[in-house]
């Protein structure tokens, strides 16, 4: 059993228990192990902490040697957002691809296999799935992370994902409550606002979260978004009407409420992480996620001290902090007793099967698969922070495996099309785009390519909103490695 260091009082222990910090490096630093001994109950992992499954398993064992019931959390959505395979790209397609297939049993199997791999590495809390309805095509941060724009589809796949993930003994953390889909602003950079009526929110945004609750999701993550119809003064993460009155009261949710990263500018730039953390707990949140950008002992100390000071001043009721800490411990107890996955052998191929089924191919009837190495022109947008820019994407690597000698280049901006033409020479061009509809320069680049080279193959690896064009058009519904492989197989006739 875990032993809390002597001299750690209840208030200090509870203040540490509600924090979910990150750290740098592939082994646990001394300060983190010390904090676990003082009462810290959760640790968040990111791509910077992972080199291989074996290394990750050793890291989580190191954490559990200090505290056996520690919650080890990760942001592993599969698809574009992967931490397990941050350097290679995911073996699983993301939500949008699963929604395109619309086979809830396949979604459950994908989530179960992903959960099995997480559990094998010692991870027991996954900040997934995204239950956001991607109703705004201009959304810069959700997109392919959503199952789609149809509420009923998102709801049924959210429930299937939660069921599959938790069948492997890994707690699901459904996000981003009450729904981040109808935004045109990335909350990593600023505070988004949704001006929708309560009736619209209830029918559209909340339905997938109701489905997640019915499926037994063990955790829920709040969104840093302002919704005046629910609370005109505070973003959802800091809103008692949203977290306590709506989520706890109206929807009847009793599990853990986790905040999105408090260092995101939607909170940090307006309230600061200390003040924001106090307000979040007072509003009804139970765990403070911090560490995506702030990952040191100083951050933990500052937040611990801010919570203690708020209790002593009366701003944060001590019983509210104690309640939040107990919910963290309750989830830790569930993960410690949850049975491991027992549904037969591991389905290592399920991700590729799903990626192949998700493809939407236009023009295949008149297309002759390539037999010679092409030139892959990747029109590369700026990656949002949730996805990151360190994870490779595209089809070049997989085409190179099937058609040795394939060359590639990355292009952006108003001259991207002309530059790609010059670089390709006489080679057949495969143009790879990501959310063409959101980037006018990308659409212009395709115009230039297709006018000069009508035989250009177009692969859309984002949300396919623009009309299909090109000699062959492949919509993968995501940029995971397996999505690139599935598209390459079509191009090369495999």
XYZ file of C-alpha atoms in Angstrom:
494
model
C 0.000 0.000 0.000
C 1.025 3.591 -0.590
C 2.517 5.355 2.392
C 2.212 9.120 2.597
C 5.324 10.837 3.904
C 5.187 11.690 7.587
C 4.496 15.328 8.276
C 2.166 15.719 5.288
C -1.116 17.097 6.628
C -4.505 16.308 5.114
C -4.917 19.677 3.419
C -1.510 19.451 1.720
C -2.142 15.865 0.708
C -5.515 16.725 -0.829
C -4.066 19.736 -2.661
C -1.445 17.481 -4.245
C -3.935 14.682 -4.946
C -6.048 16.796 -7.299
C -3.093 17.761 -9.528
C -2.184 15.950 -12.754
C 1.273 17.333 -13.645
C 3.679 16.329 -16.373
C 7.462 16.156 -16.455
C 10.293 15.997 -18.953
C 12.458 12.995 -19.714
C 11.934 9.269 -20.113
C 12.530 8.426 -16.449
C 10.796 9.938 -13.447
C 12.708 12.849 -11.910
C 13.445 12.859 -8.184
C 11.033 15.720 -7.496
C 8.137 13.773 -8.990
C 8.877 10.668 -6.926
C 9.091 12.842 -3.817
C 5.718 14.440 -4.564
C 4.148 11.015 -5.038
C 5.318 10.184 -1.556
C 3.712 13.383 -0.247
C 0.287 12.761 -1.769
C 0.429 13.413 -5.518
C -1.854 10.790 -7.061
C -1.688 11.387 -10.827
C 0.949 11.888 -13.504
C 0.372 12.956 -17.104
C 2.513 11.547 -19.901
C 3.259 13.163 -23.264
C 5.287 12.262 -26.332
C 8.445 13.655 -24.733
C 8.232 10.895 -22.093
C 8.016 7.942 -24.478
C 10.742 6.234 -26.492
C 9.382 2.677 -26.754
C 6.758 0.407 -25.145
C 9.486 -1.238 -23.069
C 10.794 2.105 -21.811
C 7.248 3.276 -21.013
C 6.539 0.107 -19.029
C 9.742 0.666 -17.043
C 8.751 4.279 -16.391
C 5.291 3.409 -15.088
C 6.822 0.673 -12.921
C 9.171 3.288 -11.487
C 6.182 5.484 -10.611
C 4.305 2.586 -9.015
C 7.303 1.618 -6.934
C 6.788 4.960 -5.197
C 2.978 4.898 -5.188
C 1.217 1.704 -6.206
C -2.161 3.325 -6.899
C -0.914 6.214 -9.028
C -3.067 7.269 -11.973
C -0.890 7.361 -15.076
C -2.695 9.446 -17.684
C -1.968 9.990 -21.364
C -3.452 11.864 -24.311
C -3.697 8.921 -26.694
C -6.608 9.433 -29.077
C -5.078 7.381 -31.862
C -5.133 8.914 -35.325
C -3.541 12.345 -35.541
C -3.114 12.644 -31.758
C -0.747 9.932 -30.583
C 1.796 9.782 -27.784
C 2.571 6.065 -27.882
C 3.735 6.377 -31.499
C 4.613 10.045 -31.628
C 7.727 9.478 -33.754
C 6.245 7.045 -36.271
C 2.545 7.863 -36.495
C -0.314 5.852 -35.062
C -1.222 2.251 -35.813
C -4.852 3.257 -35.311
C -7.001 5.625 -37.361
C -8.621 8.448 -35.414
C -12.232 9.159 -34.640
C -13.133 10.710 -37.985
C -12.070 7.595 -39.855
C -14.060 5.411 -37.464
C -17.068 7.651 -37.928
C -16.696 7.391 -41.708
C -16.877 3.593 -41.462
C -19.768 3.868 -38.980
C -19.405 0.381 -37.559
C -19.742 0.681 -33.790
C -18.347 -2.796 -33.222
C -15.210 -1.845 -35.151
C -14.883 1.309 -33.044
C -15.202 -0.777 -29.891
C -12.537 -3.193 -31.132
C -10.127 -0.378 -32.024
C -10.577 1.239 -28.602
C -10.184 -2.119 -26.873
C -6.922 -2.886 -28.678
C -5.619 0.611 -27.996
C -6.554 0.170 -24.337
C -4.835 -3.203 -24.260
C -1.590 -1.604 -25.456
C -1.865 1.214 -22.936
C -2.520 -1.205 -20.090
C 0.447 -3.343 -21.115
C 2.633 -0.250 -20.695
C 1.163 0.583 -17.277
C -1.105 3.455 -18.377
C -4.532 3.394 -16.719
C -6.221 6.713 -17.648
C -6.635 7.916 -21.225
C -7.729 11.497 -21.966
C -9.977 10.194 -24.753
C -12.314 9.954 -26.602
C -13.269 13.296 -28.089
C -17.073 13.456 -28.034
C -17.199 16.811 -29.802
C -19.616 17.178 -32.711
C -17.551 18.875 -35.428
C -20.431 21.095 -36.566
C -18.206 24.014 -37.612
C -16.122 23.151 -40.710
C -13.722 25.987 -39.812
C -12.833 24.354 -36.492
C -9.020 24.484 -36.227
C -8.512 22.161 -33.280
C -11.120 19.361 -33.404
C -11.608 18.322 -37.053
C -10.569 14.689 -37.556
C -10.438 14.238 -33.788
C -14.250 14.132 -33.932
C -16.284 11.162 -35.113
C -18.143 13.581 -37.386
C -20.716 16.342 -37.727
C -23.778 14.191 -37.089
C -24.833 14.156 -33.440
C -26.317 10.669 -33.400
C -23.247 9.199 -35.092
C -20.901 10.885 -32.622
C -23.016 9.674 -29.695
C -23.050 6.006 -30.679
C -19.340 5.887 -31.457
C -18.438 7.742 -28.260
C -20.300 5.087 -26.263
C -18.610 2.279 -28.206
C -15.183 3.817 -27.678
C -15.724 4.226 -23.931
C -16.908 0.620 -23.657
C -13.961 -0.722 -25.637
C -11.301 1.276 -23.840
C -12.598 0.435 -20.371
C -12.916 -3.259 -21.241
C -9.099 -3.213 -21.194
C -9.024 -1.781 -17.661
C -8.107 1.739 -18.826
C -10.371 4.568 -17.657
C -11.863 6.688 -20.426
C -11.861 10.486 -20.059
C -14.520 11.758 -22.466
C -13.864 15.287 -23.732
C -14.332 18.274 -24.153
C -17.470 18.956 -22.090
C -19.876 20.527 -22.960
C -18.608 20.319 -26.573
C -15.802 22.007 -28.522
C -17.072 21.297 -32.033
C -18.774 24.588 -32.919
C -15.695 26.777 -32.512
C -13.403 28.599 -34.920
C -10.739 29.354 -32.287
C -8.151 26.996 -30.798
C -8.361 27.184 -26.985
C -4.616 26.552 -26.820
C -4.234 30.118 -28.086
C -7.366 32.050 -27.038
C -10.816 31.648 -25.489
C -13.384 30.276 -27.969
C -17.040 31.292 -27.714
C -20.148 29.368 -28.760
C -23.253 31.491 -29.239
C -25.833 28.717 -29.417
C -29.171 28.492 -27.661
C -29.681 26.074 -24.784
C -31.985 23.943 -26.947
C -29.330 23.610 -29.652
C -26.669 22.746 -27.116
C -28.890 20.114 -25.527
C -29.757 18.448 -28.823
C -26.354 18.743 -30.498
C -23.431 19.129 -28.062
C -24.715 17.228 -25.038
C -26.054 14.086 -26.689
C -22.638 12.359 -27.043
C -21.821 13.134 -23.413
C -25.110 11.613 -22.304
C -24.128 8.518 -24.291
C -20.709 8.442 -22.614
C -22.281 8.681 -19.177
C -24.695 5.870 -20.028
C -21.711 3.788 -21.179
C -20.037 4.353 -17.798
C -17.192 6.716 -18.656
C -15.023 6.997 -15.555
C -13.808 10.527 -16.259
C -14.889 13.616 -18.170
C -12.700 16.507 -19.341
C -13.946 20.081 -19.386
C -13.505 22.527 -22.269
C -12.004 26.000 -22.059
C -14.870 27.578 -23.979
C -17.310 30.368 -23.183
C -20.971 29.520 -23.780
C -23.096 32.540 -22.766
C -26.326 30.526 -22.830
C -24.931 28.476 -19.940
C -22.647 30.989 -18.211
C -21.922 34.450 -19.592
C -19.050 35.120 -17.185
C -16.832 32.041 -17.032
C -15.541 29.417 -19.474
C -16.890 25.930 -18.878
C -13.826 24.756 -16.935
C -14.410 27.501 -14.357
C -18.204 27.451 -14.422
C -20.320 26.063 -11.615
C -23.473 26.236 -13.777
C -21.718 24.019 -16.356
C -19.795 21.543 -14.180
C -22.011 21.267 -11.109
C -25.516 22.294 -12.180
C -25.477 20.828 -15.696
C -22.999 17.936 -15.648
C -23.552 16.738 -12.093
C -27.146 17.861 -11.648
C -29.001 17.654 -14.946
C -26.959 14.850 -16.523
C -26.431 12.918 -13.292
C -22.712 12.332 -13.797
C -20.882 11.043 -10.706
C -17.371 10.293 -11.984
C -14.161 12.311 -12.078
C -14.122 15.723 -13.766
C -10.694 16.633 -15.179
C -9.827 20.050 -16.576
C -8.212 20.496 -19.953
C -4.635 21.768 -19.688
C -4.616 24.826 -17.425
C -1.551 26.229 -19.161
C -3.598 26.718 -22.354
C -3.995 30.392 -23.160
C -7.791 30.344 -22.846
C -7.200 30.069 -19.074
C -3.579 31.030 -18.429
C -3.695 34.340 -20.317
C -6.867 35.517 -18.567
C -6.826 34.021 -15.082
C -3.356 32.543 -14.609
C -2.941 28.871 -13.762
C -3.071 29.349 -9.977
C -6.251 31.420 -9.959
C -7.743 29.280 -12.710
C -7.108 26.092 -10.724
C -8.833 27.489 -7.639
C -11.852 28.583 -9.677
C -12.026 25.238 -11.480
C -12.155 23.271 -8.238
C -14.695 25.663 -6.757
C -16.821 25.198 -9.886
C -16.840 21.415 -9.518
C -13.725 20.067 -11.224
C -11.882 17.301 -9.362
C -8.494 17.093 -11.085
C -6.288 19.846 -12.498
C -4.505 18.858 -15.688
C -1.253 20.776 -16.079
C 2.032 19.791 -17.605
C 1.671 19.899 -21.369
C 3.836 23.011 -21.364
C 4.625 23.400 -17.661
C 6.403 20.329 -16.350
C 8.423 21.001 -13.226
C 8.311 20.917 -9.459
C 7.904 24.678 -9.248
C 4.550 24.435 -11.042
C 3.367 21.737 -8.635
C 4.465 23.786 -5.639
C 2.742 26.929 -6.911
C -0.534 25.150 -7.539
C -0.432 23.272 -4.239
C 0.197 26.495 -2.338
C -2.523 28.359 -4.256
C -5.105 25.713 -3.360
C -4.062 25.665 0.298
C -4.219 29.457 0.474
C -7.672 29.464 -1.124
C -8.955 27.000 1.466
C -7.506 28.988 4.343
C -9.015 32.230 3.004
C -12.429 30.621 2.598
C -12.534 31.046 -1.189
C -12.350 27.289 -1.758
C -14.345 25.240 0.779
C -12.164 22.584 2.362
C -14.902 19.997 1.911
C -14.941 20.721 -1.855
C -11.202 20.055 -2.072
C -11.607 16.893 0.021
C -14.462 15.719 -2.221
C -12.362 16.281 -5.333
C -9.395 14.404 -3.858
C -11.617 11.495 -2.907
C -12.917 11.227 -6.465
C -9.320 10.957 -7.683
C -8.660 8.179 -5.187
C -11.903 6.455 -6.161
C -10.809 6.322 -9.802
C -7.413 5.031 -8.707
C -9.162 2.232 -6.808
C -11.201 1.350 -9.911
C -8.107 1.112 -12.098
C -6.405 -1.064 -9.500
C -9.299 -3.537 -9.458
C -10.513 -3.344 -13.083
C -10.034 -6.689 -14.802
C -7.624 -6.770 -17.752
C -8.897 -7.343 -21.270
C -10.066 -10.946 -21.683
C -11.611 -10.925 -25.163
C -9.342 -13.387 -26.920
C -6.068 -12.600 -28.618
C -4.773 -9.142 -29.374
C -6.154 -7.686 -32.626
C -2.961 -6.114 -33.920
C -4.442 -5.704 -37.400
C -7.645 -3.941 -36.419
C -6.206 -0.452 -36.928
C -5.169 -1.120 -40.522
C -8.469 -2.835 -41.251
C -10.313 0.240 -39.982
C -8.100 2.615 -41.993
C -8.731 0.662 -45.193
C -12.485 0.649 -44.623
C -12.465 4.405 -43.949
C -11.109 5.335 -47.390
C -13.405 7.162 -49.788
C -11.969 6.820 -53.300
C -13.218 8.863 -56.258
C -12.101 8.096 -59.815
C -10.944 4.529 -59.194
C -12.788 3.138 -62.211
C -10.491 4.952 -64.645
C -7.329 4.751 -62.561
C -4.330 2.578 -63.345
C -2.165 1.938 -60.254
C 1.322 3.372 -60.371
C 4.269 1.133 -61.127
C 6.956 3.824 -61.045
C 8.020 5.971 -58.092
C 6.059 9.246 -57.945
C 6.782 12.644 -56.436
C 4.759 13.344 -53.288
C 3.975 17.040 -52.788
C 2.833 17.516 -49.194
C 0.957 20.788 -48.694
C 1.605 21.235 -45.019
C -0.524 23.450 -42.761
C 0.608 24.614 -39.333
C -0.206 21.788 -36.912
C -2.370 22.572 -33.919
C -0.782 22.008 -30.541
C -2.976 19.025 -29.680
C -1.596 17.159 -32.689
C 1.906 18.618 -32.526
C 4.369 18.947 -35.359
C 6.700 16.125 -34.344
C 4.490 13.277 -35.581
C 5.100 12.349 -39.234
C 2.110 12.271 -41.568
C 1.361 11.776 -45.241
C 1.779 8.942 -47.743
C 5.396 9.342 -48.850
C 6.914 6.822 -46.442
C 4.349 4.144 -47.248
C 4.565 4.801 -50.999
C 8.330 4.563 -50.725
C 7.928 1.097 -49.245
C 5.710 -0.010 -52.139
C 7.400 2.052 -54.873
C 11.100 2.448 -53.998
C 12.564 5.717 -55.158
C 9.549 7.819 -54.245
C 10.617 11.393 -53.505
C 8.804 14.004 -51.454
C 8.807 17.669 -50.544
C 6.819 19.891 -48.203
C 5.249 23.115 -49.426
C 3.160 25.941 -47.963
C 2.030 29.422 -48.888
C 0.941 31.202 -52.040
C 3.739 29.767 -54.215
C 3.284 26.181 -53.018
C 1.763 24.907 -56.255
C 4.418 26.349 -58.548
C 7.204 25.180 -56.237
C 5.785 21.662 -56.190
C 5.578 21.590 -59.985
C 9.209 22.615 -60.259
C 10.357 20.048 -57.724
C 8.405 17.169 -59.260
C 9.937 17.391 -62.708
C 8.514 14.696 -64.979
C 7.400 12.404 -62.153
C 3.748 11.597 -61.521
C 2.551 13.863 -58.708
C 0.706 12.761 -55.589
C -0.565 15.908 -53.852
C -1.312 15.454 -50.163
C -3.513 18.007 -48.410
C -4.968 18.357 -44.939
C -8.244 20.287 -44.622
C -8.119 21.914 -48.059
C -11.365 23.767 -47.282
C -9.718 25.685 -44.407
C -6.644 26.845 -46.341
C -7.190 28.965 -49.464
C -3.503 28.732 -50.370
C -3.829 24.948 -50.422
C -6.801 25.076 -52.797
C -4.857 27.451 -55.064
C -1.886 25.074 -55.073
C -4.127 22.249 -56.254
C -5.608 24.510 -58.952
C -2.107 25.158 -60.296
C -1.092 21.509 -60.170
C -4.237 20.191 -61.814
C -4.159 22.756 -64.594
C -0.582 21.847 -65.477
C -0.774 18.149 -64.577
C -4.339 16.781 -64.814
C -3.090 13.308 -63.918
C -2.210 14.476 -60.391
C -3.458 12.190 -57.615
C -4.957 14.025 -54.626
C -4.992 12.596 -51.102
C -7.042 14.518 -48.510
C -5.929 13.544 -44.994
C -8.100 15.981 -43.077
C -11.855 16.535 -43.061
C -13.014 16.092 -46.695
C -15.179 19.173 -47.258
C -13.939 20.374 -50.655
C -15.267 18.594 -53.793
C -13.091 15.637 -54.877
C -10.757 16.397 -57.766
C -7.720 14.937 -59.467
C -7.211 11.864 -61.608
C -7.776 9.944 -58.385
C -9.021 11.432 -55.113
C -8.596 9.577 -51.833
C -10.123 10.827 -48.604
C -8.493 9.049 -45.660
C -10.371 10.902 -42.880
C -7.185 11.323 -40.883
C -3.409 11.490 -41.109
C -2.392 8.506 -38.989
C 0.349 6.260 -40.346
C -2.178 3.516 -41.097
C -4.302 5.996 -43.055
C -1.250 6.804 -45.177
C -0.583 3.117 -45.684
C -4.163 2.438 -46.771
C -4.009 5.273 -49.307
C -0.609 4.117 -50.611
C -1.986 0.645 -51.179
C -4.666 2.060 -53.475
C -2.181 4.224 -55.398
C 0.226 1.337 -55.913
C -2.450 -1.263 -56.528
C -1.651 -3.297 -53.440
